[in-house]
Coordinates of C-alpha atoms in Angstrom, one line a residue:
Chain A
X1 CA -109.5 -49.5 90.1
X2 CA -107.8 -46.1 91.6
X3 CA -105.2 -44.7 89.8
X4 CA -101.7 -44.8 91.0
X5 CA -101.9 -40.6 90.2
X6 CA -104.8 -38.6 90.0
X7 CA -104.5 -35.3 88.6
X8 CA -107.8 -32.5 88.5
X9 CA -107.4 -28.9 87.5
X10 CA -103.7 -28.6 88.3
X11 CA -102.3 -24.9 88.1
X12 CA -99.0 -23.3 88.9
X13 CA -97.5 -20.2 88.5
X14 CA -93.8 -18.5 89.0
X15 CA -94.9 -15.2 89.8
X16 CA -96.9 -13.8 86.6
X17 CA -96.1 -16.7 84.6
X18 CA -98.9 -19.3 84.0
X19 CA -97.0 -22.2 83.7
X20 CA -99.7 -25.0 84.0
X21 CA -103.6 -24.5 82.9
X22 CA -105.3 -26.8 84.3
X23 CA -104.0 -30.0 84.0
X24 CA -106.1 -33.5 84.0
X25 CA -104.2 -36.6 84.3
X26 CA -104.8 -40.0 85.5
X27 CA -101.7 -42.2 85.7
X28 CA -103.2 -45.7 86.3
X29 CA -101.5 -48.3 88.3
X30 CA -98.5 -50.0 86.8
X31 CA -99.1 -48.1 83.4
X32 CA -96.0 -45.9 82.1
X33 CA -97.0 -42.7 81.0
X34 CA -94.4 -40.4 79.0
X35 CA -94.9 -36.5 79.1
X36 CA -93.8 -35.2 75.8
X37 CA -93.8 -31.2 75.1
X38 CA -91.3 -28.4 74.0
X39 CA -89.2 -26.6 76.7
X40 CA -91.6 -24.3 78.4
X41 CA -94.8 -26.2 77.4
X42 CA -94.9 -27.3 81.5
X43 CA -93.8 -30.7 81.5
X44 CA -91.0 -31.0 84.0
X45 CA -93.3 -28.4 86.4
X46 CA -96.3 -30.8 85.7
X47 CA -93.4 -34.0 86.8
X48 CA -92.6 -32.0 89.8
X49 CA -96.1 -31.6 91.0
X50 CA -96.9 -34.7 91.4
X51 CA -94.1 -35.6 94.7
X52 CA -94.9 -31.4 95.1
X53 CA -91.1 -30.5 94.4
X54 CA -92.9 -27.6 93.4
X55 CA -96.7 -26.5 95.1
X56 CA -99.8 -26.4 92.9
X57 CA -101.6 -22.9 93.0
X58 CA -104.4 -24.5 92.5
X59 CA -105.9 -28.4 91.5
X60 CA -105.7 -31.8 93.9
X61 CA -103.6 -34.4 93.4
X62 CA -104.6 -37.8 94.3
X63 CA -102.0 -40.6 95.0
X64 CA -103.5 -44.1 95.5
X65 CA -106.6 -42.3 96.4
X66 CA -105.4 -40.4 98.9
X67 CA -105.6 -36.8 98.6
X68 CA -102.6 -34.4 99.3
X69 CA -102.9 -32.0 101.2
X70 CA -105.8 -30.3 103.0
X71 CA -108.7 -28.0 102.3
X72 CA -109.1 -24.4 103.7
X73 CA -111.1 -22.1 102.6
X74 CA -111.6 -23.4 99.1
X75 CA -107.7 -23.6 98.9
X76 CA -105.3 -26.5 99.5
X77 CA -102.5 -26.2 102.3
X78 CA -99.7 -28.5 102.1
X79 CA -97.6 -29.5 105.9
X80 CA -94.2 -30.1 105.8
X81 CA -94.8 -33.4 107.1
X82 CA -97.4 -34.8 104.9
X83 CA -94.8 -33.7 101.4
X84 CA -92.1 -35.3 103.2
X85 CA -94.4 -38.8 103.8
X86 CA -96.0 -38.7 100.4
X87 CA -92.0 -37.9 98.9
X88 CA -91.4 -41.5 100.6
X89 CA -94.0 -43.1 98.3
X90 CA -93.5 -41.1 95.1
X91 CA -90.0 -41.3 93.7
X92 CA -87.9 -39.2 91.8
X93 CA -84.7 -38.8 89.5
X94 CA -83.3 -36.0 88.1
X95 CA -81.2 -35.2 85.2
X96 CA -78.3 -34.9 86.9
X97 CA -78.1 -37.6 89.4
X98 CA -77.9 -35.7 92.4
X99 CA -76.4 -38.5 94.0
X100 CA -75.1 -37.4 97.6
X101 CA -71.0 -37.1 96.7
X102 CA -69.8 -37.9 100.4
X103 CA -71.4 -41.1 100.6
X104 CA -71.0 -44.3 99.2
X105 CA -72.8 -45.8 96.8
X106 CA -74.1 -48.3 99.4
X107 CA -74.6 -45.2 101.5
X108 CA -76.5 -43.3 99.0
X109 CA -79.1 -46.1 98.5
X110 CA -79.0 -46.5 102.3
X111 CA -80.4 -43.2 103.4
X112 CA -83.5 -42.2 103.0
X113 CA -83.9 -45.7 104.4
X114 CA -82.4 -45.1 107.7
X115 CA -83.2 -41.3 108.0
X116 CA -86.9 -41.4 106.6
X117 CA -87.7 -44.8 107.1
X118 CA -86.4 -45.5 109.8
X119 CA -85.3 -49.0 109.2
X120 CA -82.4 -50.7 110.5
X121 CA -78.8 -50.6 108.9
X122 CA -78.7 -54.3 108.5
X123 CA -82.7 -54.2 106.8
X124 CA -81.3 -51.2 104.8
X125 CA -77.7 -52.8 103.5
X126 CA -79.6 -55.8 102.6
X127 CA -82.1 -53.9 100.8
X128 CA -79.7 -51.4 99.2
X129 CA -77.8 -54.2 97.8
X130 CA -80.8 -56.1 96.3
X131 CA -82.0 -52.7 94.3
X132 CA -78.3 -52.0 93.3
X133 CA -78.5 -55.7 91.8
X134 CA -81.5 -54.9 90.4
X135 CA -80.0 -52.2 88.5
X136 CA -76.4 -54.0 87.6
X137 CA -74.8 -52.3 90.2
X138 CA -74.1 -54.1 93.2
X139 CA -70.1 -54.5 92.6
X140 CA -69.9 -50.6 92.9
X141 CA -71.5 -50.9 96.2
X142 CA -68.3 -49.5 97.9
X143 CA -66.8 -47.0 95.7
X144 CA -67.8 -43.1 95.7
X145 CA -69.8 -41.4 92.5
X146 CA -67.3 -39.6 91.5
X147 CA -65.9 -42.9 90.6
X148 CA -69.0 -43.8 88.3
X149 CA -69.6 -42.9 84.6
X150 CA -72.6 -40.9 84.1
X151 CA -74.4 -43.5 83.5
X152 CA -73.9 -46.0 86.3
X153 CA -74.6 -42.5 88.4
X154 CA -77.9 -42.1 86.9
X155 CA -78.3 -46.0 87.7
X156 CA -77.3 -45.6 91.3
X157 CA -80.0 -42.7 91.5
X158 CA -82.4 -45.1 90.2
X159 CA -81.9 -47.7 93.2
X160 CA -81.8 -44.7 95.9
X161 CA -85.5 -44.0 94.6
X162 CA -86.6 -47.5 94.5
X163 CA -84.8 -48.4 97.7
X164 CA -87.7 -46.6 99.6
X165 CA -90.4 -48.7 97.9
X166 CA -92.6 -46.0 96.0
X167 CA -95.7 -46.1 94.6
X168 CA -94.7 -44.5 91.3
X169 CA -91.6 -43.4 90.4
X170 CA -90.9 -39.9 88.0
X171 CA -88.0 -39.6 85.9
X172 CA -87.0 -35.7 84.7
X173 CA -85.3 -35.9 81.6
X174 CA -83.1 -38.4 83.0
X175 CA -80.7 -39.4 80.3
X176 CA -80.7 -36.1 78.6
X177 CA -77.0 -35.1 80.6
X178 CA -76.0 -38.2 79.7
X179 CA -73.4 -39.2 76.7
X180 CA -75.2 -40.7 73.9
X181 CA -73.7 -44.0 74.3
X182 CA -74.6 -44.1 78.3
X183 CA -78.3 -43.7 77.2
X184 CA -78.8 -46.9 76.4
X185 CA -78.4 -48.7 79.7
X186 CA -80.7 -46.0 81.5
X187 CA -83.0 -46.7 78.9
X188 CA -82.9 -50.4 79.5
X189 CA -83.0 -50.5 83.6
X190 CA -86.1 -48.1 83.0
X191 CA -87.9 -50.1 80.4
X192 CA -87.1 -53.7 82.8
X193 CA -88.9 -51.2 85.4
X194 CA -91.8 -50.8 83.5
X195 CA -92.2 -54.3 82.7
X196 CA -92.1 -55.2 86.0
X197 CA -95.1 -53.2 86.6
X198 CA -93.6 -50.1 87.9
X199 CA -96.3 -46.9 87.9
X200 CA -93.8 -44.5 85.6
X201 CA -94.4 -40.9 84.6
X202 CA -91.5 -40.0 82.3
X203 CA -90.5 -36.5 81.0
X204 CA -88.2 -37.5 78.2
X205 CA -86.8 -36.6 74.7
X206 CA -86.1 -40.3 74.1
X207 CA -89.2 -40.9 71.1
X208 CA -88.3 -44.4 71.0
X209 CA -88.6 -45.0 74.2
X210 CA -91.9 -43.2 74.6
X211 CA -93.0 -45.5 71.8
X212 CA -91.4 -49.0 72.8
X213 CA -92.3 -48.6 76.1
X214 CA -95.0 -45.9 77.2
X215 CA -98.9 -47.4 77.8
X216 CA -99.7 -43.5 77.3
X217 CA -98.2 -40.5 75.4
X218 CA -99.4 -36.8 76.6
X219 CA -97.9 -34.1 74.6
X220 CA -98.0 -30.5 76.5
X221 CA -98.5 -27.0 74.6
X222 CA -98.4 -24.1 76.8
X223 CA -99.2 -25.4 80.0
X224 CA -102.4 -27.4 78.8
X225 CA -102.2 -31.4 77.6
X226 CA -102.8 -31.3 73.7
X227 CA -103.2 -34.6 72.9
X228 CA -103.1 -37.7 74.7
X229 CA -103.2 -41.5 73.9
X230 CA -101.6 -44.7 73.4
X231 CA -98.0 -44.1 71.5
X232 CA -98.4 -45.9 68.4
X233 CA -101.6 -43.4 67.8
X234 CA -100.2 -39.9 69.4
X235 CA -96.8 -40.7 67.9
X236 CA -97.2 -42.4 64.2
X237 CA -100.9 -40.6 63.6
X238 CA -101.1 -37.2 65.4
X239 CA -104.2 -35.4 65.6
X240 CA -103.1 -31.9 65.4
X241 CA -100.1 -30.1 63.3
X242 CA -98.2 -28.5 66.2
X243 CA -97.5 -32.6 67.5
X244 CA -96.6 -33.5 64.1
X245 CA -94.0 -30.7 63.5
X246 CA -92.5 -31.5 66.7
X247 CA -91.9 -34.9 65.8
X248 CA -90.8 -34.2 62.5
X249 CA -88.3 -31.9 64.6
X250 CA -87.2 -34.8 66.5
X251 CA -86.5 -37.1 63.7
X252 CA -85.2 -34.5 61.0
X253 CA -81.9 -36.6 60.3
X254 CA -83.6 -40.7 60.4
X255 CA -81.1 -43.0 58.8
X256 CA -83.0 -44.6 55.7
X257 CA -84.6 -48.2 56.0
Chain B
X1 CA -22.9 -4.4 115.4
X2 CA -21.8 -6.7 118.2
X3 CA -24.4 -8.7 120.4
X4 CA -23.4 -11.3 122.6
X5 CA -26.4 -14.4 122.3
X6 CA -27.4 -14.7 126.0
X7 CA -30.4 -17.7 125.8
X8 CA -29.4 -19.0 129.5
X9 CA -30.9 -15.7 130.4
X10 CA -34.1 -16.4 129.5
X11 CA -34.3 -20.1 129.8
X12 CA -33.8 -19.2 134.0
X13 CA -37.1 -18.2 133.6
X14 CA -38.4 -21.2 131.7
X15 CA -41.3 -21.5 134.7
X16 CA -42.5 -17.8 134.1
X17 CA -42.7 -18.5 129.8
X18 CA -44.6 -21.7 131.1
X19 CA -47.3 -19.9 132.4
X20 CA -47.2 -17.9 129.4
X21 CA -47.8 -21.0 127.3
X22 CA -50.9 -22.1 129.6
X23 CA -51.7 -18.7 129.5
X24 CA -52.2 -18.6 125.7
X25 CA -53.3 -21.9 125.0
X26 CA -56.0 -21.6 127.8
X27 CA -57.0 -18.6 125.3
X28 CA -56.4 -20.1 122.4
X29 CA -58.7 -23.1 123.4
X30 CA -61.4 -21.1 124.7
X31 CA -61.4 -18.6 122.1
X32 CA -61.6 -20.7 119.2
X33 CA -64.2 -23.3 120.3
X34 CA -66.6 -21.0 121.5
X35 CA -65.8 -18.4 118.5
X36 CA -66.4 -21.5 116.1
X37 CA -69.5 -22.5 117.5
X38 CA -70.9 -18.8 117.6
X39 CA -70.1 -18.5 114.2
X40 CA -72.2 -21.7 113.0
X41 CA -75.1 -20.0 114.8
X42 CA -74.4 -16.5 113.8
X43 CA -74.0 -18.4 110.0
X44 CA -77.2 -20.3 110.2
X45 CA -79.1 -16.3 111.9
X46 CA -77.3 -14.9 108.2
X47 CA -78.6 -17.7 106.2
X48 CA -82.1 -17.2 107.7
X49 CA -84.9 -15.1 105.0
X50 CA -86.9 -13.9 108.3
X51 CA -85.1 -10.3 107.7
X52 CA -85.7 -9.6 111.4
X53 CA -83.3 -12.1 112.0
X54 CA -80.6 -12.1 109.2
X55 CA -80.5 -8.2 109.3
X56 CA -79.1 -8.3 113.0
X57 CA -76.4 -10.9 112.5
X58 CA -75.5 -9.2 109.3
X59 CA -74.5 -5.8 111.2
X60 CA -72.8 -7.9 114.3
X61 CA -70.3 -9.8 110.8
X62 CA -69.5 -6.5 109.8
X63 CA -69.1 -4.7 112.7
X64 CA -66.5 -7.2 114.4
X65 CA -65.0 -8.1 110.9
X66 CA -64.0 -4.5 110.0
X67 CA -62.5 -3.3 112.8
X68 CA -59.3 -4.9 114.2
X69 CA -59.2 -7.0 117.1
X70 CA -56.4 -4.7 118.8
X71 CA -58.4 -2.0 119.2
X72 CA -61.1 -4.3 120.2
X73 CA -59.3 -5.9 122.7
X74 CA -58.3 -2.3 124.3
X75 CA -61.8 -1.2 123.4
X76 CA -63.5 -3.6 125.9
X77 CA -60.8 -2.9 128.5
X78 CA -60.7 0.4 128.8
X79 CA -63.8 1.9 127.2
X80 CA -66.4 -1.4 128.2
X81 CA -66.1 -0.4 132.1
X82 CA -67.0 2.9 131.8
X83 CA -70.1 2.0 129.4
X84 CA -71.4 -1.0 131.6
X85 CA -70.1 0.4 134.7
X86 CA -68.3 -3.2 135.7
X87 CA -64.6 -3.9 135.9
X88 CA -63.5 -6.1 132.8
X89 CA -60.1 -8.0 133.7
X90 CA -57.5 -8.6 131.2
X91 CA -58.2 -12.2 130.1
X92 CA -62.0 -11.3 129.5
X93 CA -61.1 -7.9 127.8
X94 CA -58.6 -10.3 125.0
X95 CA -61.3 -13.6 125.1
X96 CA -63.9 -10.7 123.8
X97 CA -62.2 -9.0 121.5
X98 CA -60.9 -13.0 119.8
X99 CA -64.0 -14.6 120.2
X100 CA -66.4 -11.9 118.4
X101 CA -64.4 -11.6 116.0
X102 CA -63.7 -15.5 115.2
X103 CA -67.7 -15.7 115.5
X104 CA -67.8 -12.7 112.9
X105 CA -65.2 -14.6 110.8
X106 CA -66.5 -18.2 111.0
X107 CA -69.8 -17.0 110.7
X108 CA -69.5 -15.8 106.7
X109 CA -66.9 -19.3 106.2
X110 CA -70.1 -21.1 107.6
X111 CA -72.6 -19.3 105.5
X112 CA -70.5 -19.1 102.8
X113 CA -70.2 -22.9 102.7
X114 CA -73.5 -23.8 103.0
X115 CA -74.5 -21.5 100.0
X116 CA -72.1 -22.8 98.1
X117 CA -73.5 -26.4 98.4
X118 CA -75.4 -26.6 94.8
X119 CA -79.6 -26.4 95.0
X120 CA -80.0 -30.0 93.4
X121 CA -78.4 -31.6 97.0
X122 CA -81.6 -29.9 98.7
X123 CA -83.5 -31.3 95.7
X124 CA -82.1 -34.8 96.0
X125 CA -82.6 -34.7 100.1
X126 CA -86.3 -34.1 99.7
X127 CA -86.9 -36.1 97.0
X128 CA -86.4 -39.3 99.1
X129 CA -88.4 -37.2 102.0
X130 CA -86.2 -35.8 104.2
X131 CA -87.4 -32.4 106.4
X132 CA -85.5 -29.4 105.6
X133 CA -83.6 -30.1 109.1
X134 CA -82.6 -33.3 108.2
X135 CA -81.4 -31.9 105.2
X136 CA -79.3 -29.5 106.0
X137 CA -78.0 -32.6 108.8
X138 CA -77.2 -35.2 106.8
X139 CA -76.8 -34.0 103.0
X140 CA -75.7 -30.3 103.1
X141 CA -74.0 -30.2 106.0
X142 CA -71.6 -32.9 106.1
X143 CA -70.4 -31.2 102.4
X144 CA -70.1 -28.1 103.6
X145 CA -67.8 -28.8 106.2
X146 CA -65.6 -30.2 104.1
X147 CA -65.2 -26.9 101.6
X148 CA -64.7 -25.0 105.4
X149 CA -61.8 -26.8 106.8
X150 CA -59.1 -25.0 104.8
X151 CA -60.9 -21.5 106.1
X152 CA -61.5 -22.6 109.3
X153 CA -58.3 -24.4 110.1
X154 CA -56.0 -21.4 109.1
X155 CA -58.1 -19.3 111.1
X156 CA -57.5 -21.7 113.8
X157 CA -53.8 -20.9 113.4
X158 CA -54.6 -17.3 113.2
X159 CA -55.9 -17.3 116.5
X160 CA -53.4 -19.2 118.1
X161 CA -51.0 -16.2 117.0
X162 CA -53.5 -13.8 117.4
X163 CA -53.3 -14.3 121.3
X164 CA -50.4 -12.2 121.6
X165 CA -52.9 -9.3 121.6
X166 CA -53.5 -9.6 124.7
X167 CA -50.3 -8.5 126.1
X168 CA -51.8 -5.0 125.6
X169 CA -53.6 -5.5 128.5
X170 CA -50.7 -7.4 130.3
X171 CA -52.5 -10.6 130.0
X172 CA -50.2 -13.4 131.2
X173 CA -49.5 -14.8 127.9
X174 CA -46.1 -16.1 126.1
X175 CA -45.4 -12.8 124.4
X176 CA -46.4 -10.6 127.6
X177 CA -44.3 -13.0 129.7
X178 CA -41.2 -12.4 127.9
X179 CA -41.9 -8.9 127.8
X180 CA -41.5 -9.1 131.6
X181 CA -37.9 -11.2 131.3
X182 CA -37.0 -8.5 129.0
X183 CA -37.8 -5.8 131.5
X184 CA -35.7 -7.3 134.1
X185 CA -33.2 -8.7 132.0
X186 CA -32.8 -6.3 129.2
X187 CA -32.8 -9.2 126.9
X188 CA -35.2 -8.6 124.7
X189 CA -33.5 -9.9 121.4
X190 CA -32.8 -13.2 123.3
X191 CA -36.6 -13.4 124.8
X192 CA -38.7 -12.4 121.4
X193 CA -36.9 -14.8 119.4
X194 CA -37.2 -17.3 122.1
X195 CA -41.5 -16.4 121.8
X196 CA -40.8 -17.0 117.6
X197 CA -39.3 -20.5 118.0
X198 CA -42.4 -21.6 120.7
X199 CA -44.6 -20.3 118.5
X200 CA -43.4 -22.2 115.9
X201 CA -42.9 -25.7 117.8
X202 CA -46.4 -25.6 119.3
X203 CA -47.5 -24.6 115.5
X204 CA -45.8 -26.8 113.3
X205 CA -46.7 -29.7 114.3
X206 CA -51.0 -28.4 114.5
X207 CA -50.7 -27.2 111.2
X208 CA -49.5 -31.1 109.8
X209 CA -52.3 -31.9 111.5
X210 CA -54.9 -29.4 109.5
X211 CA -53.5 -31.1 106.3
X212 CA -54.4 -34.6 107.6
X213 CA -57.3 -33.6 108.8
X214 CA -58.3 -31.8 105.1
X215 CA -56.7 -34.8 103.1
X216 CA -58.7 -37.1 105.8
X217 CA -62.1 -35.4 104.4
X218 CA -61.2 -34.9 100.9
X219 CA -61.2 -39.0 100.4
X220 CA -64.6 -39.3 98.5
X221 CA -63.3 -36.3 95.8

């Protein structure tokens, strides 16, 4: 079967930094995969790759198949365009919402759907309302974010991505601006995702979750995948030490059992 | 000091302060829509990172926003025709002078707004695959706008008031027709408070209308 994501030889730089060194990943479809790492180790630039918030220098990315981008000269050019149709089919939420704060909630879910898609407003309430339910929202339907908790924002963000029916969905350390109490329901709408067969790539700090619900854990070290697996291996018997002292960082202070 | 109020003697000339009003409200009207309009282009020219391009407009912002429209105004009347070798007439000497100098203005409220719309909106727009022009359309935009219209409303005003430059080159205005009753009359106490208190009618009731227009906006905060 062709994976959802296909990753080969990814690099990217800011200016003299090497930020990722050559990155192979296959995401396959339906499977959840959770990018682990320290800050700087590349993660979040390897997330934001794959719907090319940020360009590769180098590497092809393959979604469903189809290859981003075209070839000239032994290097890959990227049109406006084609990012903007292949943003359409991979999804993304951010850490901070980034919900649009002069629309609606309605509207917010509504827009890429009338804008990009170019669907009607009736085809696009309908839908909006549907993914809003889908995430517990559909009673805020009318009210502006800045009338939301954090988490109900980050909710609402999640229906404006699925509204537009993507392929595979990327989450950037979405619950880490989030109260700890909030984290919970982000968690949840995210995990019913994944068992509804969602393709997921997930940059979190959320071990649990990578554990309870991942099909595949990749930890990053400087720009390079380190180890890679299913989560009960990568996370309860790590091959290397650097993996093992970060989770030993991350669960410093566990209550006893 | 003794003065004896007189109004009725500048009331008989309510026709000639009439044409003054049409006079500055034709100016006004002109002056702001076109000067607002420049200044969203000159803005966008700013906002540009082609150098050729922002480089230019950033000169023209300075230029007209450090000098005073006064000497604008008598700049492209007196000085203009000599340099270009074609008569400029009053009313074109005083829309000049306002208008590139509410372009200059509303140019850096435009840019100003747009920059101070926070990077994550552009994120958010293209994340669900919008174009950078329908960014900037739908997402950036429509925000913007709203941290303007305190800026751009009170320039509004500004410029209302601001017409009374152009009596300097006896453009039929308000202020330059009452400086004409006051010549014949020797009024002028009577006639330039008569100016104030139109000035402030016609004003008072625009400037309620800014803050329903701002409060209008402000509903999603």
């Amino acid at each position: 079967m062709t994976p959802a994501v296909e990753i080969r030889d990814l690099h990217k730089s800011f200016g003299d930094l090497h930020v990722l060194k050559g990155i192979d990943l296959d995401v396959q479809q339906g499977e959840a995969v959770v990018l682990l790492g320290s800050s700087g180790s590349g993660k979040s630039t390897l997330l934001r790759c794959i719907n090319f918030m940020e360009e590769p220098n180098d590497g092809r990315i393959r979604i469903n198949g189809d290859l981003i981008g075209a070839e000239r000269g032994g290097k890959m050019v990227y049109r406006e365009n084609e990012l903007c149709k292949l943003r359409t089919r991979v999804g993304m939420v951010f850490q901070h919402f980034n919900l649009f704060p002069h629309m609606t909630v309605l509207e917010n879910v509504m827009e890429g759907q009338v804008v990009v898609l170019g669907r009607s407003k009736a085809e696009a309430r309908d839908k909006a309302l549907a993914q809003l339910a889908r995430v517990g929202l559909e009673e805020k339907a009318p009210e502006y974010p800045s009338r939301l908790s954090g988490g109900q924002k980050q909710r609402v963000a999640i229906a404006r991505a699925l509204a537009m029916d993507p392929e595979v969905m990327l989450f950037d350390e979405v619950t880490s601006a989030l109260d700890p109490e909030l984290v919970g329901e982000v968690l949840k709408t995210m995990r019913q995702l994944a068992e509804e067969g969602m393709t997921m790539v997930c940059v979190t700090h959320e071990i649990g979750f990578a554990y309870h619900v991942a099909n595949k854990v990749c930890f990053l070290q400087d720009g390079q995948i380190l180890e890679q697996g299913e989560p009960h291996k990568v996370l309860k018997t790590p091959e290397t030490s650097r993996v093992r002292d970060f989770l030993d960082g991350h669960s410093l202070f566990k209550l006893p059992d | 000091m003794q003065h004896t109020w007189n109004f009725a003697s500048v009331f008989a000339y309510w026709d000639v302060l009439l044409i003054g009003l049409w006079g500055t409200v034709y100016l006004f009207v002109l002056t702001c829509v076109i000067g607002l309009a420049g200044g969203l282009v000159v803005g966008m020219l700013r906002y540009s990172k082609n150098g050729w391009i922002s480089y230019p407009a950033r000169l023209y912002v300075e230029v007209f926003r450090n000098t005073p429209v006064l000497v604008q105004i008598i700049w492209f009347f007196f000085a203009l025709p000599v340099v270009i070798g074609v008569e400029v007439s009053a009313f074109m000497a005083a829309f000049l002078g306002i208008t590139l100098n509410t372009i200059a203005f509303s140019a850096e409220v435009f840019r100003g707004g747009i920059q101070s719309i926070e990077r994550e909106q552009w994120e958010a727009g293209k994340a669900i695959g919008m174009s950078y022009a329908k960014t900037m359309r739908r997402i950036i935009l429509p925000q913007a706008l709203k941290r303007m219209l305190p800026p751009l409303t009170s320039r509004g005003i500004e410029v209302f008031k601001m017409s009374t430059l152009a009596s300097v080159v006896a453009y039929p205005e308000t202020l330059q027709q009452a400086k004409l009753i006051a010549s014949y009359e020797y009024n002028p106490i009577e006639a330039y408070t008569v100016v104030a208190i139109m000035f402030f009618l016609v004003l008072l009731p625009m400037v309620q209308l800014t803050y329903l227009l701002e409060r209008r906006f402000g509903k999603s905060d």
